[in-house]
mmCIF file of C-alpha atoms in Angstrom:
data_model
loop_
_atom_site.group_PDB
_atom_site.id
_atom_site.type_symbol
_atom_site.label_atom_id
_atom_site.label_comp_id
_atom_site.label_asym_id
_atom_site.label_seq_id
_atom_site.Cartn_x
_atom_site.Cartn_y
_atom_site.Cartn_z
ATOM 1 C CA UNK N 379 -42.462 90.946 129.737
ATOM 2 C CA UNK N 380 -41.866 94.497 128.572
ATOM 3 C CA UNK N 381 -43.674 94.818 125.204
ATOM 4 C CA UNK N 382 -41.381 97.711 124.178
ATOM 5 C CA UNK N 383 -38.373 95.408 124.482
ATOM 6 C CA UNK N 384 -40.049 92.719 122.332
ATOM 7 C CA UNK N 385 -40.961 95.309 119.708
ATOM 8 C CA UNK N 386 -37.382 96.648 119.606
ATOM 9 C CA UNK N 387 -36.044 93.073 119.203
ATOM 10 C CA UNK N 388 -38.455 92.426 116.289
ATOM 11 C CA UNK N 389 -37.562 95.786 114.764
ATOM 12 C CA UNK N 390 -33.849 94.857 114.993
ATOM 13 C CA UNK N 391 -34.505 91.480 113.291
ATOM 14 C CA UNK N 392 -36.608 93.198 110.593
ATOM 15 C CA UNK N 393 -33.875 95.779 109.899
ATOM 16 C CA UNK N 394 -31.145 93.129 109.758
ATOM 17 C CA UNK N 395 -33.028 90.855 107.320
ATOM 18 C CA UNK N 396 -34.014 93.916 105.261
ATOM 19 C CA UNK N 397 -30.335 94.877 104.967
ATOM 20 C CA UNK N 398 -29.371 91.320 103.979
ATOM 21 C CA UNK N 399 -31.715 91.422 100.977
ATOM 22 C CA UNK N 400 -29.807 94.416 99.577
ATOM 23 C CA UNK N 401 -26.463 92.709 100.210
ATOM 24 C CA UNK N 402 -27.745 89.661 98.297
ATOM 25 C CA UNK N 403 -28.864 91.967 95.453
ATOM 26 C CA UNK N 404 -25.395 93.562 95.371
ATOM 27 C CA UNK N 405 -23.729 90.112 95.228
ATOM 28 C CA UNK N 406 -26.181 88.965 92.519
ATOM 29 C CA UNK N 407 -25.318 92.009 90.372
ATOM 30 C CA UNK N 408 -21.597 91.143 90.726
ATOM 31 C CA UNK N 409 -22.241 87.471 89.813
ATOM 32 C CA UNK N 410 -24.313 88.402 86.747
ATOM 33 C CA UNK N 411 -21.634 90.904 85.648
ATOM 34 C CA UNK N 412 -18.960 88.204 85.912
ATOM 35 C CA UNK N 413 -21.227 85.770 84.029
ATOM 36 C CA UNK N 414 -21.546 88.386 81.244
ATOM 37 C CA UNK N 415 -17.745 88.764 81.074
ATOM 38 C CA UNK N 416 -17.324 84.972 80.798
ATOM 39 C CA UNK N 417 -20.020 84.782 78.077
ATOM 40 C CA UNK N 418 -18.230 87.574 76.144
ATOM 41 C CA UNK N 419 -15.029 85.534 76.258
ATOM 42 C CA UNK N 420 -16.943 82.437 75.024
ATOM 43 C CA UNK N 421 -18.414 84.498 72.175
ATOM 44 C CA UNK N 422 -14.906 85.658 71.215
ATOM 45 C CA UNK N 423 -13.494 82.110 71.403
ATOM 46 C CA UNK N 424 -16.031 80.175 69.312
ATOM 47 C CA UNK N 425 -16.094 80.369 65.565
ATOM 48 C CA UNK N 426 -18.792 82.365 63.725
ATOM 49 C CA UNK N 427 -19.936 79.278 61.794
ATOM 50 C CA UNK N 428 -21.013 77.260 64.862
ATOM 51 C CA UNK N 429 -24.780 76.965 65.316
ATOM 52 C CA UNK N 430 -26.893 76.094 68.339
ATOM 53 C CA UNK N 431 -30.632 75.170 68.147
ATOM 54 C CA UNK N 432 -30.500 76.140 64.482
ATOM 55 C CA UNK N 433 -29.261 79.668 65.267
ATOM 56 C CA UNK N 434 -25.814 81.261 65.117
ATOM 57 C CA UNK N 435 -24.106 80.497 68.473
ATOM 58 C CA UNK N 436 -22.396 83.917 68.696
ATOM 59 C CA UNK N 437 -25.745 85.651 68.153
ATOM 60 C CA UNK N 438 -27.343 83.501 70.874
ATOM 61 C CA UNK N 439 -24.537 84.300 73.329
ATOM 62 C CA UNK N 440 -24.872 88.024 72.572
ATOM 63 C CA UNK N 441 -28.589 87.759 73.362
ATOM 64 C CA UNK N 442 -27.687 86.087 76.680
ATOM 65 C CA UNK N 443 -25.135 88.870 77.373
ATOM 66 C CA UNK N 444 -27.731 91.589 76.702
ATOM 67 C CA UNK N 445 -30.249 89.819 78.939
ATOM 68 C CA UNK N 446 -27.577 89.508 81.624
ATOM 69 C CA UNK N 447 -26.783 93.214 81.306
ATOM 70 C CA UNK N 448 -30.450 94.055 81.932
ATOM 71 C CA UNK N 449 -30.572 91.719 84.928
ATOM 72 C CA UNK N 450 -27.329 93.151 86.285
ATOM 73 C CA UNK N 451 -28.625 96.744 86.082
ATOM 74 C CA UNK N 452 -31.870 95.576 87.785
ATOM 75 C CA UNK N 453 -29.999 94.072 90.776
ATOM 76 C CA UNK N 454 -27.456 96.916 90.903
ATOM 77 C CA UNK N 455 -30.056 99.679 90.951
ATOM 78 C CA UNK N 456 -32.130 97.833 93.562
ATOM 79 C CA UNK N 457 -29.080 97.585 95.853
ATOM 80 C CA UNK N 458 -28.280 101.284 95.255
ATOM 81 C CA UNK N 459 -31.655 102.103 96.790
ATOM 82 C CA UNK N 460 -30.142 101.000 100.096
ATOM 83 C CA UNK N 461 -26.378 101.612 99.856
ATOM 84 C CA UNK N 462 -24.387 104.737 99.064
ATOM 85 C CA UNK N 463 -22.693 104.617 95.650
ATOM 86 C CA UNK N 464 -19.216 105.208 97.134
ATOM 87 C CA UNK N 465 -19.720 102.123 99.350
ATOM 88 C CA UNK N 466 -21.288 99.759 96.778
ATOM 89 C CA UNK N 467 -19.174 100.515 93.691
ATOM 90 C CA UNK N 468 -15.779 99.220 94.961
ATOM 91 C CA UNK N 469 -17.449 95.810 95.555
ATOM 92 C CA UNK N 470 -17.598 95.430 91.769
ATOM 93 C CA UNK N 471 -13.839 94.787 91.848
ATOM 94 C CA UNK N 472 -14.815 91.281 93.072
ATOM 95 C CA UNK N 473 -15.690 90.551 89.432
ATOM 96 C CA UNK N 474 -11.918 90.310 88.788
ATOM 97 C CA UNK N 475 -11.776 87.445 91.303
ATOM 98 C CA UNK N 476 -14.490 85.407 89.534
ATOM 99 C CA UNK N 477 -13.126 86.209 86.068
ATOM 100 C CA UNK N 478 -9.631 85.101 87.124
ATOM 101 C CA UNK N 479 -10.977 81.739 88.336
ATOM 102 C CA UNK N 480 -12.932 81.335 85.079
ATOM 103 C CA UNK N 481 -9.862 82.314 83.019
ATOM 104 C CA UNK N 482 -7.816 79.615 84.771
ATOM 105 C CA UNK N 483 -10.354 76.757 84.906
ATOM 106 C CA UNK N 484 -12.492 77.363 81.788
ATOM 107 C CA UNK N 485 -10.070 78.975 79.337
ATOM 108 C CA UNK N 486 -6.736 77.562 80.597
ATOM 109 C CA UNK N 487 -5.262 81.087 80.768
ATOM 110 C CA UNK N 488 -2.154 81.741 82.842
ATOM 111 C CA UNK N 489 -2.492 83.314 86.290
ATOM 112 C CA UNK N 490 0.397 85.551 87.339
ATOM 113 C CA UNK N 491 1.717 86.399 90.800
ATOM 114 C CA UNK N 492 0.549 89.981 90.183
ATOM 115 C CA UNK N 493 -3.014 88.703 89.624
ATOM 116 C CA UNK N 494 -3.013 86.802 92.928
ATOM 117 C CA UNK N 495 -1.303 89.645 94.837
ATOM 118 C CA UNK N 496 -3.793 92.147 93.370
ATOM 119 C CA UNK N 497 -6.738 90.010 94.497
ATOM 120 C CA UNK N 498 -5.322 89.653 98.018
ATOM 121 C CA UNK N 499 -4.971 93.463 98.235
ATOM 122 C CA UNK N 500 -8.509 93.970 96.814
ATOM 123 C CA UNK N 501 -9.858 91.568 99.477
ATOM 124 C CA UNK N 502 -8.126 93.564 102.238
ATOM 125 C CA UNK N 503 -9.734 96.735 100.831
ATOM 126 C CA UNK N 504 -13.177 95.059 100.804
ATOM 127 C CA UNK N 505 -12.682 94.137 104.493
ATOM 128 C CA UNK N 506 -12.110 97.833 105.258
ATOM 129 C CA UNK N 507 -15.337 98.728 103.440
ATOM 130 C CA UNK N 508 -17.309 96.006 105.240
ATOM 131 C CA UNK N 509 -16.177 97.570 108.544
ATOM 132 C CA UNK N 510 -17.708 100.829 107.324
ATOM 133 C CA UNK N 511 -20.781 101.951 109.268
ATOM 134 C CA UNK N 512 -21.825 104.933 107.103
ATOM 135 C CA UNK N 513 -23.047 102.972 104.093
ATOM 136 C CA UNK N 514 -26.779 103.566 104.133
ATOM 137 C CA UNK N 515 -28.685 106.267 102.284
ATOM 138 C CA UNK U 176 -3.322 107.824 71.097
ATOM 139 C CA UNK U 177 -6.962 108.290 69.990
ATOM 140 C CA UNK U 178 -7.830 105.023 71.709
ATOM 141 C CA UNK U 179 -6.494 106.423 75.001
ATOM 142 C CA UNK U 180 -8.691 109.516 74.617
ATOM 143 C CA UNK U 181 -11.647 107.238 73.844
ATOM 144 C CA UNK U 182 -10.921 105.268 77.037
ATOM 145 C CA UNK U 183 -10.932 108.504 79.068
ATOM 146 C CA UNK U 184 -14.325 109.353 77.496
ATOM 147 C CA UNK U 185 -15.531 105.870 78.535
ATOM 148 C CA UNK U 186 -14.366 106.465 82.133
ATOM 149 C CA UNK U 187 -16.155 109.841 82.272
ATOM 150 C CA UNK U 188 -19.366 108.424 80.748
ATOM 151 C CA UNK U 189 -19.348 105.367 83.052
ATOM 152 C CA UNK U 190 -18.906 107.573 86.122
ATOM 153 C CA UNK U 191 -21.688 109.925 84.962
ATOM 154 C CA UNK U 192 -24.033 106.991 84.240
ATOM 155 C CA UNK U 193 -23.571 105.539 87.734
ATOM 156 C CA UNK U 194 -24.172 108.939 89.345
ATOM 157 C CA UNK U 195 -27.360 109.429 87.286
ATOM 158 C CA UNK U 196 -28.537 105.902 88.109
ATOM 159 C CA UNK U 197 -28.049 106.550 91.806
ATOM 160 C CA UNK U 198 -29.680 109.992 91.629
ATOM 161 C CA UNK U 199 -32.602 108.538 89.658
ATOM 162 C CA UNK U 200 -33.089 105.781 92.255
ATOM 163 C CA UNK U 201 -33.098 108.231 95.167
ATOM 164 C CA UNK U 202 -35.457 110.724 93.493
ATOM 165 C CA UNK U 203 -37.812 107.963 92.316
ATOM 166 C CA UNK U 204 -37.988 106.327 95.760
ATOM 167 C CA UNK U 205 -38.588 109.704 97.443
ATOM 168 C CA UNK U 206 -41.359 110.628 95.001
ATOM 169 C CA UNK U 207 -42.962 107.153 94.940
ATOM 170 C CA UNK U 208 -42.068 106.586 91.250
ATOM 171 C CA UNK U 209 -40.826 103.320 89.769
ATOM 172 C CA UNK U 210 -37.044 103.797 89.889
ATOM 173 C CA UNK U 211 -36.433 101.780 86.708
ATOM 174 C CA UNK U 212 -38.651 104.152 84.707
ATOM 175 C CA UNK U 213 -37.296 107.430 86.083
ATOM 176 C CA UNK U 214 -35.936 109.641 83.241
ATOM 177 C CA UNK U 215 -32.476 109.773 84.890
ATOM 178 C CA UNK U 216 -32.402 105.954 85.108
ATOM 179 C CA UNK U 217 -33.486 105.617 81.474
ATOM 180 C CA UNK U 218 -30.816 108.138 80.422
ATOM 181 C CA UNK U 219 -28.147 106.205 82.336
ATOM 182 C CA UNK U 220 -29.210 102.950 80.566
ATOM 183 C CA UNK U 221 -28.667 104.764 77.262
ATOM 184 C CA UNK U 222 -25.183 105.864 78.392
ATOM 185 C CA UNK U 223 -24.354 102.263 79.401
ATOM 186 C CA UNK U 224 -25.333 101.081 75.916
ATOM 187 C CA UNK U 225 -23.117 103.786 74.321
ATOM 188 C CA UNK U 226 -20.243 102.811 76.659
ATOM 189 C CA UNK U 227 -20.585 99.148 75.579
ATOM 190 C CA UNK U 228 -20.277 100.186 71.937
ATOM 191 C CA UNK U 229 -17.332 102.563 72.614
ATOM 192 C CA UNK U 230 -15.564 99.849 74.661
ATOM 193 C CA UNK U 231 -15.597 97.458 71.704
ATOM 194 C CA UNK U 232 -14.083 100.229 69.546
ATOM 195 C CA UNK U 233 -11.410 101.063 72.154
ATOM 196 C CA UNK U 234 -10.450 97.411 72.587
ATOM 197 C CA UNK U 235 -9.709 97.187 68.871
ATOM 198 C CA UNK U 236 -6.715 99.466 69.453
ATOM 199 C CA UNK U 237 -5.757 98.614 73.028
ATOM 200 C CA UNK U 238 -4.768 95.393 74.757
ATOM 201 C CA UNK U 239 -7.495 94.020 77.020
ATOM 202 C CA UNK U 240 -5.048 94.305 79.936
ATOM 203 C CA UNK U 241 -4.350 98.014 79.257
ATOM 204 C CA UNK U 242 -8.051 98.777 78.742
ATOM 205 C CA UNK U 243 -9.064 97.218 82.070
ATOM 206 C CA UNK U 244 -6.129 98.867 83.875
ATOM 207 C CA UNK U 245 -7.265 102.298 82.613
ATOM 208 C CA UNK U 246 -10.971 101.749 83.303
ATOM 209 C CA UNK U 247 -10.042 100.767 86.883
ATOM 210 C CA UNK U 248 -9.792 104.524 87.427
ATOM 211 C CA UNK U 249 -13.587 104.410 87.906
ATOM 212 C CA UNK U 250 -12.912 102.871 91.352
ATOM 213 C CA UNK U 251 -11.443 106.249 92.320
ATOM 214 C CA UNK U 252 -13.603 108.550 90.141
ATOM 215 C CA UNK U 253 -17.007 107.248 91.250
ATOM 216 C CA UNK U 254 -16.457 107.500 95.042
ATOM 217 C CA UNK U 255 -14.869 110.961 94.604
ATOM 218 C CA UNK U 256 -17.808 112.154 92.438
ATOM 219 C CA UNK U 257 -20.266 110.633 94.954
ATOM 220 C CA UNK U 258 -18.656 112.701 97.708
ATOM 221 C CA UNK U 259 -18.912 115.865 95.569
ATOM 222 C CA UNK U 260 -22.272 115.531 93.797
ATOM 223 C CA UNK U 261 -24.291 113.158 95.979
ATOM 224 C CA UNK U 262 -22.903 114.530 99.260
ATOM 225 C CA UNK U 263 -22.157 111.021 100.506
ATOM 226 C CA UNK U 264 -20.222 110.911 103.787
ATOM 227 C CA UNK U 265 -16.415 110.674 103.620
ATOM 228 C CA UNK U 266 -15.093 108.366 106.335
ATOM 229 C CA UNK U 267 -11.683 106.975 107.210
ATOM 230 C CA UNK U 268 -12.605 103.311 106.555
ATOM 231 C CA UNK U 269 -14.179 104.190 103.202
ATOM 232 C CA UNK U 270 -11.121 106.168 102.075
ATOM 233 C CA UNK U 271 -8.655 103.470 103.202
ATOM 234 C CA UNK U 272 -10.773 100.747 101.548
ATOM 235 C CA UNK U 273 -11.028 102.621 98.224
ATOM 236 C CA UNK U 274 -7.273 103.399 98.140
ATOM 237 C CA UNK U 275 -6.354 99.750 98.931
ATOM 238 C CA UNK U 276 -8.794 98.395 96.309
ATOM 239 C CA UNK U 277 -7.440 100.829 93.675
ATOM 240 C CA UNK U 278 -3.845 99.690 94.396
ATOM 241 C CA UNK U 279 -5.017 96.058 94.213
ATOM 242 C CA UNK U 280 -6.741 96.608 90.856
ATOM 243 C CA UNK U 281 -3.619 98.259 89.390
ATOM 244 C CA UNK U 282 -1.376 95.388 90.606
ATOM 245 C CA UNK U 283 -3.922 92.812 89.334
ATOM 246 C CA UNK U 284 -3.749 94.343 85.850
ATOM 247 C CA UNK U 285 0.084 94.530 85.801
#
């Protein structure tokens, strides 16, 4: 069998899996950002007198938020090594989707028709970006 | 009114921090440096910390809804600045996607 063909197939597989790692990093940065937003809401909801493991609960949550912020920047910057900023940044709007679900299920907040319509439109926009071919550095 | 000006400052600083972070990553990778320790990356981390502090101040005077609606302008600012300063390619799909997402974010925050 033609060895050049085999090499090109392996190169294609290598490039595809390499690209997937950066997509996973981008998604992880979005998930950690949403987690930070949910933690901030928890910190705002609970009273200042509540303690956890002998420490002030709000202080503990703030420590978690700061740690999450560091982790989020780590994933975000790693994905930026691969993607252009103008391609990657709009994906952060997906945070709204996760936060809306958390607001409804965890905090019993109301979800409006505008929220749902906005998310549908954001999803359509993301589909256009995913179709984009000029997204690499 | 001062809170609105503060929010505009936050938008400008956030956009600048993301540009510096991206620039730092590219320069560091090209020169074989650790991208997380590049001076531009470190400077952008500092800006992010300042933005976090300013955001808390701005939210004292603005509704959360209004604050997030205004900061959604970064979805337009950052791609536009990337085209100008980072010379990233402008394509039809990218433009359509960014415009649709921006409309969606505004409607979401209504």
